[in-house]
Short mmCIF file of C-alpha atoms in Angstrom, two decimals:
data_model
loop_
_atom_site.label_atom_id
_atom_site.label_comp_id
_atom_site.label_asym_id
_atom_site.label_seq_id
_atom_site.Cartn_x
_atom_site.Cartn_y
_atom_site.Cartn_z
CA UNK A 1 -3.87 -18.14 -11.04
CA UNK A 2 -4.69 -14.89 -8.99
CA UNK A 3 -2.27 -16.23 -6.21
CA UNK A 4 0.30 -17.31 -8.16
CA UNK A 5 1.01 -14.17 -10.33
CA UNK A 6 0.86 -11.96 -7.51
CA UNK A 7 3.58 -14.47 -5.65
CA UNK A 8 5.52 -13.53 -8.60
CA UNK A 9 5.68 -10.11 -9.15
CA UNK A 10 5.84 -9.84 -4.90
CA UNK A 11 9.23 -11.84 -5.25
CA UNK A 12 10.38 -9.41 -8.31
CA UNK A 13 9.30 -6.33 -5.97
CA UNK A 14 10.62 -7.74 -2.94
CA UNK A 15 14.11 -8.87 -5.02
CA UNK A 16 14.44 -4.98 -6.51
CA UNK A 17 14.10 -3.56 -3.27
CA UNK A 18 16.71 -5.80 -1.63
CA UNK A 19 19.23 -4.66 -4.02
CA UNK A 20 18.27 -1.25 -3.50
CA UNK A 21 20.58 -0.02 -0.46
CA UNK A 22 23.36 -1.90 -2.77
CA UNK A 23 23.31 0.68 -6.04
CA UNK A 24 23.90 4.15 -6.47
CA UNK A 25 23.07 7.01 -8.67
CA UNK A 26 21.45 6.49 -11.94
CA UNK A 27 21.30 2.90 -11.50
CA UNK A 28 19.83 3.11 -8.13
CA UNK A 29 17.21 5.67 -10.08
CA UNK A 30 16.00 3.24 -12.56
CA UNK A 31 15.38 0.56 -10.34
CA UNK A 32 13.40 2.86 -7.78
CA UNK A 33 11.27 3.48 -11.10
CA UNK A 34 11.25 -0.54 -11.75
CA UNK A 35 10.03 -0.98 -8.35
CA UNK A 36 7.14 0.96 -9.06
CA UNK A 37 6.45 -0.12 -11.90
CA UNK A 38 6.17 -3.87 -10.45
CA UNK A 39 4.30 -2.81 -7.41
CA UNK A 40 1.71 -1.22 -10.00
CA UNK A 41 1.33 -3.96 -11.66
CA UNK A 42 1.19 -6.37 -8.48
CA UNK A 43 -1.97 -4.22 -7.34
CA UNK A 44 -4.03 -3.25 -10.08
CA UNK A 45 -3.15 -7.11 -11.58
CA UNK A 46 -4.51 -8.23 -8.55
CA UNK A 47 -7.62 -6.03 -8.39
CA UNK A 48 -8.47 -7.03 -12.10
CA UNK A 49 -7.86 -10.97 -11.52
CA UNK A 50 -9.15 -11.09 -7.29
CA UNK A 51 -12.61 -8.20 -7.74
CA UNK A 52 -13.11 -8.14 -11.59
CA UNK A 53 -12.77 -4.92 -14.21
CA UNK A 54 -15.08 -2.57 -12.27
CA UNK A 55 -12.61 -2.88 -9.15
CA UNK A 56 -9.46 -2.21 -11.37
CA UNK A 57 -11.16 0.53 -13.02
CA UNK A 58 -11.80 2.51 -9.87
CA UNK A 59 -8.48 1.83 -8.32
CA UNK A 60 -7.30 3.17 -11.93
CA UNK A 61 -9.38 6.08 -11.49
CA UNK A 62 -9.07 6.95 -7.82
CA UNK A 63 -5.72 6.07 -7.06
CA UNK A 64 -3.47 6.90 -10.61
CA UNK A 65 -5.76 9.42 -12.04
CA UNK A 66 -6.58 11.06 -8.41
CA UNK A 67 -2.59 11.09 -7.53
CA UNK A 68 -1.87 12.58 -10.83
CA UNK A 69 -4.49 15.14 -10.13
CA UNK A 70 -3.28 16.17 -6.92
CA UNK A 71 0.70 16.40 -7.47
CA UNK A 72 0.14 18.42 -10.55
CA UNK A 73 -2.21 20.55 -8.21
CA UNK A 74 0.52 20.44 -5.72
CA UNK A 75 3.59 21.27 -7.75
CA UNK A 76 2.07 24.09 -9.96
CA UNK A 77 -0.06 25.64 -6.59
CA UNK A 78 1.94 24.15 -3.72
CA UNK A 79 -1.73 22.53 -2.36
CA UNK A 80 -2.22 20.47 -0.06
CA UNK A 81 1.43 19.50 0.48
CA UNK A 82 3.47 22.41 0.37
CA UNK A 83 5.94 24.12 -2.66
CA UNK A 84 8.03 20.82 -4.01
CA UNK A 85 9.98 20.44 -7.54
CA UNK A 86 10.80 16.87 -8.65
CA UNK A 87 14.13 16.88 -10.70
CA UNK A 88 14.74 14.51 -13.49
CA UNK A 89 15.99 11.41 -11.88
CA UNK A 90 12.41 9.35 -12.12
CA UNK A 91 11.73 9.71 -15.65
CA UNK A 92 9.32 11.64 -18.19
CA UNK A 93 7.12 14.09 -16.32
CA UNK A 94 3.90 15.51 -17.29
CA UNK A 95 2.94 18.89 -15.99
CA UNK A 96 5.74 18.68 -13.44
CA UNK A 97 5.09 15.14 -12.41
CA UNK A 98 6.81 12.39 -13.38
CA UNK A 99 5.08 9.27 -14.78
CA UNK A 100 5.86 7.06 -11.92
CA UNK A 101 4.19 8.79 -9.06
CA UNK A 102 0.34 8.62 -9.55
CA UNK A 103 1.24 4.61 -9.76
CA UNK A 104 3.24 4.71 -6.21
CA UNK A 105 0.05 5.86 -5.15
CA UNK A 106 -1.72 2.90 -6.71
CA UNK A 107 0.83 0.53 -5.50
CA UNK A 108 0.30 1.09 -1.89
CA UNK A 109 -3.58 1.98 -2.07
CA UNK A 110 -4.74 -1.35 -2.71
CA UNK A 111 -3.09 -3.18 -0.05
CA UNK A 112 -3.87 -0.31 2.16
CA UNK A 113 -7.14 -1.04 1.53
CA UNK A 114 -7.42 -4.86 1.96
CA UNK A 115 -5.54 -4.51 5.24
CA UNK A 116 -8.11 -2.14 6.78
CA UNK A 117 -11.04 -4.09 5.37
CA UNK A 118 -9.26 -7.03 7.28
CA UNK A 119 -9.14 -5.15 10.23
CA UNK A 120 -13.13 -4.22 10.63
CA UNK A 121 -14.73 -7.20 10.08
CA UNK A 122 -13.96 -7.73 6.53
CA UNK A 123 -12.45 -11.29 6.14
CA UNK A 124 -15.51 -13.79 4.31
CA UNK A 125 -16.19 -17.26 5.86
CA UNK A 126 -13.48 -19.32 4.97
CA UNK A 127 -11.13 -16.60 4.54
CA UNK A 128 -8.01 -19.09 4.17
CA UNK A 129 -9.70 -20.07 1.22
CA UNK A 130 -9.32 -19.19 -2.51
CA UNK A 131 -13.59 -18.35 -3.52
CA UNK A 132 -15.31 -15.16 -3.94
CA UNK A 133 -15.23 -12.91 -1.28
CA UNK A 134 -19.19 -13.48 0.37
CA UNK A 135 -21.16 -13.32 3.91
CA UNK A 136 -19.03 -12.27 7.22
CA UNK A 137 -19.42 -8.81 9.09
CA UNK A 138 -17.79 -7.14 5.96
CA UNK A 139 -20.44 -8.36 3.55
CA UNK A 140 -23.45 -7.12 6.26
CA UNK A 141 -21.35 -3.45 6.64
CA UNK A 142 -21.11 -3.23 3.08
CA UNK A 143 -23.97 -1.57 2.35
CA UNK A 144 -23.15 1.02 4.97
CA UNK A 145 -20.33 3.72 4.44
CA UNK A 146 -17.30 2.41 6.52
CA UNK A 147 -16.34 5.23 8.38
CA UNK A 148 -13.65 3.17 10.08
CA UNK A 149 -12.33 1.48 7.35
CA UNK A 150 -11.70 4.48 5.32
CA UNK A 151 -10.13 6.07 8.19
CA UNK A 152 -7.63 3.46 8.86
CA UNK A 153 -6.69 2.73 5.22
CA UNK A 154 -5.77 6.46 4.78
CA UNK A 155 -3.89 6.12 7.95
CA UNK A 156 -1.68 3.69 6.66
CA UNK A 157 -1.35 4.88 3.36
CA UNK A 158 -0.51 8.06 4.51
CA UNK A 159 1.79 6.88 7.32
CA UNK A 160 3.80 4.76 4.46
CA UNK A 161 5.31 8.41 3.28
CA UNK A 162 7.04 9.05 6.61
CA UNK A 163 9.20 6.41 5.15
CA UNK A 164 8.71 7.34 1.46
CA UNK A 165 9.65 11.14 1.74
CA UNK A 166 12.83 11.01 3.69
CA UNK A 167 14.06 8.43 1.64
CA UNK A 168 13.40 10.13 -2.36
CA UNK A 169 14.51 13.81 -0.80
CA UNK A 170 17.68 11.89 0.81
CA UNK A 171 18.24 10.68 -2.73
CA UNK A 172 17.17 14.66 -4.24
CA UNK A 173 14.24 12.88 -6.44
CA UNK A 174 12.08 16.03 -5.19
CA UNK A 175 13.04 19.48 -3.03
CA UNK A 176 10.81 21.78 -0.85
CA UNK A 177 11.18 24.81 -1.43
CA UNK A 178 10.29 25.96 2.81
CA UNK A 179 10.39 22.87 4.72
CA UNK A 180 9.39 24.41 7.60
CA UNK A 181 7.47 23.12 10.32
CA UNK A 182 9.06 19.87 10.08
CA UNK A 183 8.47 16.83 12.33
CA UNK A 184 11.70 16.20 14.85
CA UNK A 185 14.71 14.43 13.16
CA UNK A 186 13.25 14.91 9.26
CA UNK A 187 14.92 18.29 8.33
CA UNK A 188 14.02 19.15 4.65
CA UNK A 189 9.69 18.15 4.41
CA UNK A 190 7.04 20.41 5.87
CA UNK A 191 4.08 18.93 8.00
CA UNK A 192 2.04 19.99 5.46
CA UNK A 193 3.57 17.47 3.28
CA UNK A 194 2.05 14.53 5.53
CA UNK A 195 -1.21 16.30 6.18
CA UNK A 196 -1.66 16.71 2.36
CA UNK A 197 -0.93 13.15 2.26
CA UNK A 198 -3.79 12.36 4.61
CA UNK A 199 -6.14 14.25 3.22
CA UNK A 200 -6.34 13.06 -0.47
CA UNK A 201 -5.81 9.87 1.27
CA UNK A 202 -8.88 10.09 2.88
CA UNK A 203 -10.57 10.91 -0.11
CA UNK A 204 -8.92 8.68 -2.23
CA UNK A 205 -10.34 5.87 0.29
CA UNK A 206 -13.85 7.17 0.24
CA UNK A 207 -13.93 7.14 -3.33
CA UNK A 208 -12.76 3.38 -3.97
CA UNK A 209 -15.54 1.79 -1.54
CA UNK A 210 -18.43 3.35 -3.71
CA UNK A 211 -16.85 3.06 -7.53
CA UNK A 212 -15.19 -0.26 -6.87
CA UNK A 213 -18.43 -1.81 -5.81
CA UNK A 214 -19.27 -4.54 -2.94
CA UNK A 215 -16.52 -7.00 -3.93
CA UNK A 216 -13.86 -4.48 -2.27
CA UNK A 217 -16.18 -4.87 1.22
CA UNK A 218 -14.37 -7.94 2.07
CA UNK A 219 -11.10 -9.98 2.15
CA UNK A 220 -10.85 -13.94 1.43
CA UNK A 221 -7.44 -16.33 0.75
CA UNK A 222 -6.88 -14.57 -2.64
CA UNK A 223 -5.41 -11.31 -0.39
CA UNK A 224 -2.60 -13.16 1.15
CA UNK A 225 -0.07 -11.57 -1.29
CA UNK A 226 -1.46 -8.18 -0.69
CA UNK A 227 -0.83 -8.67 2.94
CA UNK A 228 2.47 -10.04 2.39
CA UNK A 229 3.21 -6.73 0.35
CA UNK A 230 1.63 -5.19 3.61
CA UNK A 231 3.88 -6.29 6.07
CA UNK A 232 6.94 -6.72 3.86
CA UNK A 233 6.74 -2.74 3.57
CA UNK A 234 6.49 -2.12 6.86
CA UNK A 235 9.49 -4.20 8.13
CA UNK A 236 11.63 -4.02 5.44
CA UNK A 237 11.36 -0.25 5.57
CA UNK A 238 12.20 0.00 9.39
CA UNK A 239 14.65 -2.21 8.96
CA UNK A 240 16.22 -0.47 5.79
CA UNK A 241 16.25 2.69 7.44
CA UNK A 242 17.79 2.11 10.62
CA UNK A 243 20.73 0.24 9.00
CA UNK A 244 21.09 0.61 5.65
CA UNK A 245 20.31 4.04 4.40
CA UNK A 246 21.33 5.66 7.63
CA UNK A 247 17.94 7.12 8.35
CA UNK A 248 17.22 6.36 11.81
CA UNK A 249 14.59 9.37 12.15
CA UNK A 250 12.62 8.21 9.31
CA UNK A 251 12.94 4.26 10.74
CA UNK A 252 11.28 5.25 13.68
CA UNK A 253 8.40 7.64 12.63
CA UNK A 254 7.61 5.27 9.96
CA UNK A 255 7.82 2.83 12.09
CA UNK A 256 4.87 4.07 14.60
CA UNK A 257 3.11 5.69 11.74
CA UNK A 258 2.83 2.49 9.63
CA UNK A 259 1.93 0.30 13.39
CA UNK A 260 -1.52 1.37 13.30
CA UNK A 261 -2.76 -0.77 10.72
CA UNK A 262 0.60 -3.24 10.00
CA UNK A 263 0.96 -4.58 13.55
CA UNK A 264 -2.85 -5.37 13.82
CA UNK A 265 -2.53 -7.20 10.71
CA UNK A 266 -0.17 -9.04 11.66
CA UNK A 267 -1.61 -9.89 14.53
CA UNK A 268 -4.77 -10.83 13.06
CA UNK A 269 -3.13 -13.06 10.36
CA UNK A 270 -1.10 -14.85 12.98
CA UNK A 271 -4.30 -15.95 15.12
CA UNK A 272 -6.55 -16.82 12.21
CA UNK A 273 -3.29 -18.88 11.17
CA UNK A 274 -3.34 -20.83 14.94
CA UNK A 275 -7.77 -20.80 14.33
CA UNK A 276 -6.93 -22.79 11.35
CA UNK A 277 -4.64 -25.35 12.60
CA UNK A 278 -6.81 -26.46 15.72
CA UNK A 279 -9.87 -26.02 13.25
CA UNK A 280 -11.44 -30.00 13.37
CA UNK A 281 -10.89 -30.76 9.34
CA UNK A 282 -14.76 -31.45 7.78
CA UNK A 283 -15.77 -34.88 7.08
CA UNK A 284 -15.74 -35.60 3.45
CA UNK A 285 -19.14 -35.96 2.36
CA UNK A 286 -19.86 -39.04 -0.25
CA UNK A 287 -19.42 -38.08 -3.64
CA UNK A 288 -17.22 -34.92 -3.49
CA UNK A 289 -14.01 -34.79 -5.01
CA UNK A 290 -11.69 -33.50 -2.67
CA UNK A 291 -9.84 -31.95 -5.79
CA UNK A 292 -12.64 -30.35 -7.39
#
């Protein structure tokens, strides 16, 4: 069931953002906001159905209520990313900040998440498997605070916006008001934009681990999706930039931002994939159904 839904609403995401370099204006407004909205779901759907309520209600709570906190802190003091006014395009706002952004931030935490768990030791025996998330190195570190872990999930979730920013201002969904320092080739967003990111992405991460609870200290079969949505991001954005929305400065920033945690995955994925098939199959004990 867990699998299955998330499969869905992946192909739904995956199917709005294909047809994205193909719309303009207000069309091409509405279904950045339905792409959200679907990638919101996707996550905290999978939280609820993969880790239970207590891991959806921390996501919730860290990653919607958190990112609302901070842009409405940004856009009425300018802190931590710099002065920034959204217009209208995305939808209703509420004290300056439309609706949809807290839940971009939820979107891409999750996943962000999984992938760095996967990355330190966090996969469970059996991890091609569809149980509960038990044992391995992530289940013996998760009593610990995983300084590594939380450093590489903010890293990625923070690198995603050298894609994301170029991309909404290209479009005028938000304007800085002094984009200056910017990084070579992205005229138009301050450094302090991306170092804002980090930060409450750092804190965002250290926040989930404790509230969320020891299911979120490893990874197991159920994840696949949320790596799919992983790597699909990180691809189809390099690949969307550099051809299709003529943003070859972004495509390539993003594209070694993003590398620190979606090329490992990948990686990672691909062996425990070859593991699998040269894996000797068990012998059936008598009396088990295979199909139980």
């Amino acid at each position: 069931m867990t699998r299955r839904l998330s499969w869905a609403l992946l192909a739904a995401l995956v199917l709005a953002q294909i047809c994205y370099p193909l719309t303009t204006g207000q069309t091409r407004a509405r279904l950045t906001v339905a792409t959200v909205v679907l990638g919101y779901l996707l996550s905290v759907g999978h939280a609820l159905l993969s880790r239970g309520p207590r891991t959806a209600a921390a996501l919730v709570a860290v990653a919607t209520g958190g990112g609302f906190a901070i842009e409405a802190l940004g856009v009425a003091t300018g802190f931590p990313f710099g002065s920034y006014d959204y217009s209208g395009e995305l939808g209703p706002k509420l004290a300056g900040v439309p609706l949809i952004i807290p839940l971009a931030w939820t979107w891409m935490a999750w996943p962000a998440w999984l992938a760095a768990t996967r990355l330190t030791g966090g996969a469970a025996n059996g991890t091609t498997g569809s149980g509960p998330a038990t044992g391995g190195a992530g289940g013996r570190q998760g009593n610990r605070f995983p300084v590594r872990r939380i450093a590489l999930a903010a890293v990625g979730l923070a690198a995603w916006d050298l894609f994301l920013d170029p991309q909404m201002v290209a479009e005028g969904y938000w304007v800085w008001r002094d984009a200056t320092p910017a990084l070579p080739g992205l005229p138009g967003i301050p450094v302090s934009n991306y170092l804002g990111w980090l930060l409450f992405a750092v804190l965002m991460m250290s926040a989930l681990r404790p509230l969320a609870g020891p299911a979120v200290a490893t990874t197991d079969g159920r994840d696949a999706p949320m790596f799919a949505l992983w790597l699909w991001t990180y691809f189809s954005s390099v690949l969307a930039h550099a051809v299709f929305l003529d943003l070859p400065a972004s495509a390539l920033w993003g594209a070694a931002g993003m590398s620190v945690a979606a090329v490992p995955l990948a990686v990672t994925l691909l062996r425990s994939r070859r593991d699998d098939r040269h894996r000797p199959r068990q012998p059936q004990r008598p009396g088990v159904d295979a199909t139980a």
